[in-house]
Amino acid sequence: MQVLHDAPLAPLTTFRLGGPATRLITATTDAEVIEAVREADAAGTPLLVIGGGSNLVIGDKGFDGTALRIATRGVELSGTTLELAAGEVWTDAVARTVEAGLAGIECLSGIPGSAGATPIQNVGAYGQEVSTTITEVVAYDRTAGETVTLTNAECAFSYRHSRFKDEPERYVVLRVRFALEDAGGLSAPVKYAETARALGVEAGDRVALPTARDTVLKLRAGKGMVLDPEDHDTWSAGSFFTNPILTDTDFAAFRARVRERLGEDVEPPAYPAGEGRTKTSAAWLIDKAGFTKGYGTGPARISTKHTLALTNRGGATTDDLLTLAREVVAGVRAVFGVTLVNEPVTVGVSL
């Protein structure tokens, strides 16, 4: 294990924001991860687990405790079964499954971060979520003081949520197991309308796996959602807000406000989200509330490519970022009566 004191955390995040940690440990094996967690818990030291840093907003004052960077490696592919160490780079792992001719996570190409973070957030994009392919998650249970294996059902997955988010201080993910599909080199059925249009196919069709991956990467890059150190639109956490899920009553009130503000013929985006619930688009809300691409005058601004991404244009502070985020939240609430919820995890700060 590598141990550093008063260590900068900003370089470990895609926002490139945040102050230092009192101590930073980099663990390269599961045993080292468990040892570091047990040591911090025994001493009563606050613990911050960092993977790829693509979903973190760390306060300018940093973290007064032990930051544990999980840098474990390991990819095991047997038939259609995939096991990833938590520290594996997610998009590289997806590329390997495509090369192996296995379907199920190809539309999650280009998503930054580590494999261990995917079940926590139930990462999803372009019609796929990891919850549909994850079979088991191996984690260290800090409450029980032992390594446990949770089934898919025990992970309690829902939209951008899981048991791990419900109990953030309890589990440290060590390994993730997936069941993929051998469809003769073809993708899973294309579900997302934008992806289908880009591919020139109908929803439900399959395409060659490399074609699906390349198309998703191009779509993401066009929105500044593929990491590029030279492109400040990618100095972000990707989508900063989750898509709101509203009850029928709340959606009716929202729809009425849309018509009042934008015209009787305007219909907001609406997607089924379970009985009595409808999901709408956070990006649409932000744009229609007046926060268009590139909005802002300071070092933290909305991406020039996608209204859902807040970005560090260089030289920003976390306070700059949160000031912008709060302005967007307040503006959307004032116009549409809908409260946006941040997707990244905040450390030492909150909206």
PDB file of N, CA and C in Angstrom, residues 49-119:
ATOM      1  N   VAL A  49     -13.928   6.445   0.204  1.00  0.00           N
ATOM      2  CA  VAL A  49     -13.485   5.483  -0.803  1.00  0.00           C
ATOM      3  C   VAL A  49     -13.539   6.139  -2.175  1.00  0.00           C
ATOM      4  N   ILE A  50     -12.429   6.062  -2.912  1.00  0.00           N
ATOM      5  CA  ILE A  50     -12.338   6.683  -4.236  1.00  0.00           C
ATOM      6  C   ILE A  50     -11.995   5.607  -5.268  1.00  0.00           C
ATOM      7  N   GLY A  51     -12.774   5.585  -6.343  1.00  0.00           N
ATOM      8  CA  GLY A  51     -12.474   4.694  -7.456  1.00  0.00           C
ATOM      9  C   GLY A  51     -11.887   5.518  -8.588  1.00  0.00           C
ATOM     10  N   GLY A  52     -12.695   5.730  -9.633  1.00  0.00           N
ATOM     11  CA  GLY A  52     -12.234   6.538 -10.756  1.00  0.00           C
ATOM     12  C   GLY A  52     -12.433   8.028 -10.552  1.00  0.00           C
ATOM     13  N   GLY A  53     -13.145   8.412  -9.489  1.00  0.00           N
ATOM     14  CA  GLY A  53     -13.322   9.827  -9.180  1.00  0.00           C
ATOM     15  C   GLY A  53     -14.234  10.568 -10.138  1.00  0.00           C
ATOM     16  N   SER A  54     -15.043   9.809 -10.898  1.00  0.00           N
ATOM     17  CA  SER A  54     -15.892  10.445 -11.912  1.00  0.00           C
ATOM     18  C   SER A  54     -17.259  10.828 -11.390  1.00  0.00           C
ATOM     19  N   ASN A  55     -17.517  10.540 -10.122  1.00  0.00           N
ATOM     20  CA  ASN A  55     -18.844  10.846  -9.560  1.00  0.00           C
ATOM     21  C   ASN A  55     -18.708  11.517  -8.195  1.00  0.00           C
ATOM     22  N   LEU A  56     -17.627  12.291  -8.045  1.00  0.00           N
ATOM     23  CA  LEU A  56     -17.314  12.898  -6.756  1.00  0.00           C
ATOM     24  C   LEU A  56     -17.237  14.414  -6.847  1.00  0.00           C
ATOM     25  N   VAL A  57     -17.834  15.075  -5.855  1.00  0.00           N
ATOM     26  CA  VAL A  57     -17.658  16.505  -5.666  1.00  0.00           C
ATOM     27  C   VAL A  57     -17.094  16.689  -4.263  1.00  0.00           C
ATOM     28  N   ILE A  58     -15.823  17.016  -4.181  1.00  0.00           N
ATOM     29  CA  ILE A  58     -15.131  17.148  -2.896  1.00  0.00           C
ATOM     30  C   ILE A  58     -14.997  18.621  -2.541  1.00  0.00           C
ATOM     31  N   GLY A  59     -15.306  18.945  -1.297  1.00  0.00           N
ATOM     32  CA  GLY A  59     -15.248  20.333  -0.853  1.00  0.00           C
ATOM     33  C   GLY A  59     -13.856  20.922  -0.931  1.00  0.00           C
ATOM     34  N   ASP A  60     -13.796  22.249  -1.001  1.00  0.00           N
ATOM     35  CA  ASP A  60     -12.507  22.932  -1.120  1.00  0.00           C
ATOM     36  C   ASP A  60     -11.610  22.715   0.094  1.00  0.00           C
ATOM     37  N   LYS A  61     -12.226  22.421   1.238  1.00  0.00           N
ATOM     38  CA  LYS A  61     -11.421  22.175   2.438  1.00  0.00           C
ATOM     39  C   LYS A  61     -10.847  20.770   2.463  1.00  0.00           C
ATOM     40  N   GLY A  62     -11.306  19.930   1.541  1.00  0.00           N
ATOM     41  CA  GLY A  62     -10.768  18.576   1.481  1.00  0.00           C
ATOM     42  C   GLY A  62     -11.477  17.622   2.418  1.00  0.00           C
ATOM     43  N   PHE A  63     -10.778  16.589   2.789  1.00  0.00           N
ATOM     44  CA  PHE A  63     -11.368  15.526   3.607  1.00  0.00           C
ATOM     45  C   PHE A  63     -10.503  15.262   4.828  1.00  0.00           C
ATOM     46  N   ASP A  64     -11.073  15.469   6.000  1.00  0.00           N
ATOM     47  CA  ASP A  64     -10.353  15.259   7.257  1.00  0.00           C
ATOM     48  C   ASP A  64     -10.506  13.797   7.670  1.00  0.00           C
ATOM     49  N   GLY A  65      -9.663  12.959   7.130  1.00  0.00           N
ATOM     50  CA  GLY A  65      -9.734  11.528   7.405  1.00  0.00           C
ATOM     51  C   GLY A  65      -8.863  10.768   6.423  1.00  0.00           C
ATOM     52  N   THR A  66      -9.188   9.495   6.246  1.00  0.00           N
ATOM     53  CA  THR A  66      -8.433   8.636   5.332  1.00  0.00           C
ATOM     54  C   THR A  66      -9.196   8.476   4.022  1.00  0.00           C
ATOM     55  N   ALA A  67      -8.556   8.856   2.935  1.00  0.00           N
ATOM     56  CA  ALA A  67      -9.097   8.593   1.608  1.00  0.00           C
ATOM     57  C   ALA A  67      -8.450   7.309   1.102  1.00  0.00           C
ATOM     58  N   LEU A  68      -9.290   6.380   0.681  1.00  0.00           N
ATOM     59  CA  LEU A  68      -8.802   5.091   0.207  1.00  0.00           C
ATOM     60  C   LEU A  68      -9.048   4.995  -1.289  1.00  0.00           C
ATOM     61  N   ARG A  69      -7.976   5.008  -2.060  1.00  0.00           N
ATOM     62  CA  ARG A  69      -8.089   4.882  -3.516  1.00  0.00           C
ATOM     63  C   ARG A  69      -7.964   3.408  -3.883  1.00  0.00           C
ATOM     64  N   ILE A  70      -9.014   2.868  -4.479  1.00  0.00           N
ATOM     65  CA  ILE A  70      -9.013   1.451  -4.857  1.00  0.00           C
ATOM     66  C   ILE A  70      -8.434   1.311  -6.257  1.00  0.00           C
ATOM     67  N   ALA A  71      -7.258   0.687  -6.338  1.00  0.00           N
ATOM     68  CA  ALA A  71      -6.550   0.519  -7.609  1.00  0.00           C
ATOM     69  C   ALA A  71      -6.318  -0.964  -7.901  1.00  0.00           C
ATOM     70  N   THR A  72      -7.269  -1.787  -7.481  1.00  0.00           N
ATOM     71  CA  THR A  72      -7.156  -3.226  -7.733  1.00  0.00           C
ATOM     72  C   THR A  72      -7.373  -3.523  -9.205  1.00  0.00           C
ATOM     73  N   ARG A  73      -6.785  -4.612  -9.669  1.00  0.00           N
ATOM     74  CA  ARG A  73      -6.911  -5.004 -11.060  1.00  0.00           C
ATOM     75  C   ARG A  73      -7.273  -6.474 -11.152  1.00  0.00           C
ATOM     76  N   GLY A  74      -7.986  -6.817 -12.220  1.00  0.00           N
ATOM     77  CA  GLY A  74      -8.343  -8.208 -12.443  1.00  0.00           C
ATOM     78  C   GLY A  74      -9.576  -8.323 -13.314  1.00  0.00           C
ATOM     79  N   VAL A  75      -9.436  -9.011 -14.449  1.00  0.00           N
ATOM     80  CA  VAL A  75     -10.552  -9.278 -15.348  1.00  0.00           C
ATOM     81  C   VAL A  75     -10.580 -10.771 -15.618  1.00  0.00           C
ATOM     82  N   GLU A  76     -11.681 -11.426 -15.264  1.00  0.00           N
ATOM     83  CA  GLU A  76     -11.836 -12.852 -15.527  1.00  0.00           C
ATOM     84  C   GLU A  76     -13.058 -13.049 -16.409  1.00  0.00           C
ATOM     85  N   LEU A  77     -12.825 -13.571 -17.600  1.00  0.00           N
ATOM     86  CA  LEU A  77     -13.892 -13.801 -18.558  1.00  0.00           C
ATOM     87  C   LEU A  77     -13.943 -15.286 -18.877  1.00  0.00           C
ATOM     88  N   SER A  78     -15.040 -15.925 -18.477  1.00  0.00           N
ATOM     89  CA  SER A  78     -15.208 -17.367 -18.688  1.00  0.00           C
ATOM     90  C   SER A  78     -16.567 -17.612 -19.327  1.00  0.00           C
ATOM     91  N   GLY A  79     -16.560 -17.983 -20.600  1.00  0.00           N
ATOM     92  CA  GLY A  79     -17.828 -18.122 -21.307  1.00  0.00           C
ATOM     93  C   GLY A  79     -18.522 -16.782 -21.370  1.00  0.00           C
ATOM     94  N   THR A  80     -19.710 -16.709 -20.830  1.00  0.00           N
ATOM     95  CA  THR A  80     -20.448 -15.443 -20.808  1.00  0.00           C
ATOM     96  C   THR A  80     -20.402 -14.776 -19.430  1.00  0.00           C
ATOM     97  N   THR A  81     -19.575 -15.309 -18.542  1.00  0.00           N
ATOM     98  CA  THR A  81     -19.463 -14.772 -17.183  1.00  0.00           C
ATOM     99  C   THR A  81     -18.249 -13.859 -17.080  1.00  0.00           C
ATOM    100  N   LEU A  82     -18.459 -12.686 -16.527  1.00  0.00           N
ATOM    101  CA  LEU A  82     -17.398 -11.697 -16.372  1.00  0.00           C
ATOM    102  C   LEU A  82     -17.267 -11.310 -14.909  1.00  0.00           C
ATOM    103  N   GLU A  83     -16.034 -11.287 -14.416  1.00  0.00           N
ATOM    104  CA  GLU A  83     -15.770 -10.780 -13.067  1.00  0.00           C
ATOM    105  C   GLU A  83     -14.718  -9.688 -13.157  1.00  0.00           C
ATOM    106  N   LEU A  84     -15.013  -8.547 -12.537  1.00  0.00           N
ATOM    107  CA  LEU A  84     -14.107  -7.412 -12.559  1.00  0.00           C
ATOM    108  C   LEU A  84     -13.712  -7.011 -11.143  1.00  0.00           C
ATOM    109  N   ALA A  85     -12.426  -6.758 -10.955  1.00  0.00           N
ATOM    110  CA  ALA A  85     -11.977  -6.143  -9.706  1.00  0.00           C
ATOM    111  C   ALA A  85     -12.497  -4.714  -9.665  1.00  0.00           C
ATOM    112  N   ALA A  86     -12.750  -4.225  -8.474  1.00  0.00           N
ATOM    113  CA  ALA A  86     -13.384  -2.909  -8.322  1.00  0.00           C
ATOM    114  C   ALA A  86     -12.582  -1.790  -8.959  1.00  0.00           C
ATOM    115  N   GLY A  87     -11.266  -1.930  -8.997  1.00  0.00           N
ATOM    116  CA  GLY A  87     -10.430  -0.855  -9.520  1.00  0.00           C
ATOM    117  C   GLY A  87     -10.241  -0.854 -11.015  1.00  0.00           C
ATOM    118  N   GLU A  88     -10.812  -1.837 -11.701  1.00  0.00           N
ATOM    119  CA  GLU A  88     -10.668  -1.878 -13.156  1.00  0.00           C
ATOM    120  C   GLU A  88     -11.327  -0.653 -13.804  1.00  0.00           C
ATOM    121  N   VAL A  89     -10.686  -0.134 -14.841  1.00  0.00           N
ATOM    122  CA  VAL A  89     -11.254   0.990 -15.588  1.00  0.00           C
ATOM    123  C   VAL A  89     -12.466   0.476 -16.363  1.00  0.00           C
ATOM    124  N   TRP A  90     -13.624   1.053 -16.086  1.00  0.00           N
ATOM    125  CA  TRP A  90     -14.871   0.519 -16.620  1.00  0.00           C
ATOM    126  C   TRP A  90     -14.893   0.462 -18.140  1.00  0.00           C
ATOM    127  N   THR A  91     -14.586   1.556 -18.800  1.00  0.00           N
ATOM    128  CA  THR A  91     -14.732   1.572 -20.253  1.00  0.00           C
ATOM    129  C   THR A  91     -13.764   0.607 -20.939  1.00  0.00           C
ATOM    130  N   ASP A  92     -12.602   0.366 -20.318  1.00  0.00           N
ATOM    131  CA  ASP A  92     -11.672  -0.629 -20.868  1.00  0.00           C
ATOM    132  C   ASP A  92     -12.258  -2.029 -20.749  1.00  0.00           C
ATOM    133  N   ALA A  93     -12.931  -2.286 -19.617  1.00  0.00           N
ATOM    134  CA  ALA A  93     -13.554  -3.593 -19.424  1.00  0.00           C
ATOM    135  C   ALA A  93     -14.678  -3.820 -20.432  1.00  0.00           C
ATOM    136  N   VAL A  94     -15.463  -2.767 -20.708  1.00  0.00           N
ATOM    137  CA  VAL A  94     -16.525  -2.880 -21.706  1.00  0.00           C
ATOM    138  C   VAL A  94     -15.926  -3.210 -23.071  1.00  0.00           C
ATOM    139  N   ALA A  95     -14.833  -2.558 -23.405  1.00  0.00           N
ATOM    140  CA  ALA A  95     -14.178  -2.814 -24.692  1.00  0.00           C
ATOM    141  C   ALA A  95     -13.761  -4.281 -24.816  1.00  0.00           C
ATOM    142  N   ARG A  96     -13.308  -4.859 -23.728  1.00  0.00           N
ATOM    143  CA  ARG A  96     -12.892  -6.267 -23.765  1.00  0.00           C
ATOM    144  C   ARG A  96     -14.080  -7.186 -24.008  1.00  0.00           C
ATOM    145  N   THR A  97     -15.232  -6.860 -23.458  1.00  0.00           N
ATOM    146  CA  THR A  97     -16.403  -7.710 -23.682  1.00  0.00           C
ATOM    147  C   THR A  97     -16.862  -7.621 -25.136  1.00  0.00           C
ATOM    148  N   VAL A  98     -16.736  -6.430 -25.721  1.00  0.00           N
ATOM    149  CA  VAL A  98     -17.101  -6.266 -27.127  1.00  0.00           C
ATOM    150  C   VAL A  98     -16.145  -7.072 -28.009  1.00  0.00           C
ATOM    151  N   GLU A  99     -14.859  -7.001 -27.699  1.00  0.00           N
ATOM    152  CA  GLU A  99     -13.870  -7.774 -28.452  1.00  0.00           C
ATOM    153  C   GLU A  99     -14.127  -9.274 -28.332  1.00  0.00           C
ATOM    154  N   ALA A 100     -14.657  -9.691 -27.174  1.00  0.00           N
ATOM    155  CA  ALA A 100     -14.948 -11.109 -26.947  1.00  0.00           C
ATOM    156  C   ALA A 100     -16.280 -11.532 -27.566  1.00  0.00           C
ATOM    157  N   GLY A 101     -17.008 -10.568 -28.147  1.00  0.00           N
ATOM    158  CA  GLY A 101     -18.274 -10.886 -28.795  1.00  0.00           C
ATOM    159  C   GLY A 101     -19.427 -11.092 -27.842  1.00  0.00           C
ATOM    160  N   LEU A 102     -19.365 -10.450 -26.664  1.00  0.00           N
ATOM    161  CA  LEU A 102     -20.406 -10.621 -25.647  1.00  0.00           C
ATOM    162  C   LEU A 102     -21.226  -9.351 -25.479  1.00  0.00           C
ATOM    163  N   ALA A 103     -22.533  -9.524 -25.441  1.00  0.00           N
ATOM    164  CA  ALA A 103     -23.456  -8.391 -25.381  1.00  0.00           C
ATOM    165  C   ALA A 103     -23.982  -8.183 -23.966  1.00  0.00           C
ATOM    166  N   GLY A 104     -24.432  -6.943 -23.720  1.00  0.00           N
ATOM    167  CA  GLY A 104     -25.088  -6.644 -22.443  1.00  0.00           C
ATOM    168  C   GLY A 104     -24.666  -5.333 -21.820  1.00  0.00           C
ATOM    169  N   ILE A 105     -23.410  -4.895 -22.102  1.00  0.00           N
ATOM    170  CA  ILE A 105     -22.941  -3.636 -21.518  1.00  0.00           C
ATOM    171  C   ILE A 105     -22.293  -2.738 -22.568  1.00  0.00           C
ATOM    172  N   GLU A 106     -22.452  -3.087 -23.845  1.00  0.00           N
ATOM    173  CA  GLU A 106     -21.788  -2.336 -24.915  1.00  0.00           C
ATOM    174  C   GLU A 106     -22.248  -0.887 -25.006  1.00  0.00           C
ATOM    175  N   CYS A 107     -23.486  -0.612 -24.624  1.00  0.00           N
ATOM    176  CA  CYS A 107     -23.984   0.768 -24.676  1.00  0.00           C
ATOM    177  C   CYS A 107     -23.529   1.590 -23.474  1.00  0.00           C
ATOM    178  N   LEU A 108     -22.764   0.967 -22.592  1.00  0.00           N
ATOM    179  CA  LEU A 108     -22.187   1.677 -21.448  1.00  0.00           C
ATOM    180  C   LEU A 108     -20.724   2.027 -21.726  1.00  0.00           C
ATOM    181  N   SER A 109     -20.344   1.976 -23.002  1.00  0.00           N
ATOM    182  CA  SER A 109     -18.997   2.355 -23.425  1.00  0.00           C
ATOM    183  C   SER A 109     -18.752   3.835 -23.161  1.00  0.00           C
ATOM    184  N   GLY A 110     -17.511   4.154 -22.796  1.00  0.00           N
ATOM    185  CA  GLY A 110     -17.129   5.548 -22.638  1.00  0.00           C
ATOM    186  C   GLY A 110     -17.474   6.167 -21.309  1.00  0.00           C
ATOM    187  N   ILE A 111     -18.197   5.443 -20.464  1.00  0.00           N
ATOM    188  CA  ILE A 111     -18.534   5.985 -19.145  1.00  0.00           C
ATOM    189  C   ILE A 111     -17.280   5.964 -18.276  1.00  0.00           C
ATOM    190  N   PRO A 112     -16.860   7.111 -17.765  1.00  0.00           N
ATOM    191  CA  PRO A 112     -15.643   7.137 -16.959  1.00  0.00           C
ATOM    192  C   PRO A 112     -15.867   6.496 -15.589  1.00  0.00           C
ATOM    193  N   GLY A 113     -14.767   6.176 -14.922  1.00  0.00           N
ATOM    194  CA  GLY A 113     -14.870   5.618 -13.580  1.00  0.00           C
ATOM    195  C   GLY A 113     -14.448   4.171 -13.526  1.00  0.00           C
ATOM    196  N   SER A 114     -14.613   3.595 -12.354  1.00  0.00           N
ATOM    197  CA  SER A 114     -14.150   2.231 -12.098  1.00  0.00           C
ATOM    198  C   SER A 114     -15.315   1.255 -12.052  1.00  0.00           C
ATOM    199  N   ALA A 115     -14.979  -0.019 -12.208  1.00  0.00           N
ATOM    200  CA  ALA A 115     -16.003  -1.068 -12.207  1.00  0.00           C
ATOM    201  C   ALA A 115     -16.734  -1.139 -10.874  1.00  0.00           C
ATOM    202  N   GLY A 116     -16.022  -0.895  -9.786  1.00  0.00           N
ATOM    203  CA  GLY A 116     -16.624  -1.006  -8.461  1.00  0.00           C
ATOM    204  C   GLY A 116     -17.705   0.015  -8.193  1.00  0.00           C
ATOM    205  N   ALA A 117     -17.673   1.108  -8.938  1.00  0.00           N
ATOM    206  CA  ALA A 117     -18.690   2.151  -8.740  1.00  0.00           C
ATOM    207  C   ALA A 117     -19.988   1.837  -9.469  1.00  0.00           C
ATOM    208  N   THR A 118     -19.926   0.949 -10.464  1.00  0.00           N
ATOM    209  CA  THR A 118     -21.106   0.751 -11.306  1.00  0.00           C
ATOM    210  C   THR A 118     -22.319   0.207 -10.551  1.00  0.00           C
ATOM    211  N   PRO A 119     -22.171  -0.762  -9.644  1.00  0.00           N
ATOM    212  CA  PRO A 119     -23.373  -1.200  -8.927  1.00  0.00           C
ATOM    213  C   PRO A 119     -23.874  -0.180  -7.919  1.00  0.00           C
TER     214      PRO A 119
END
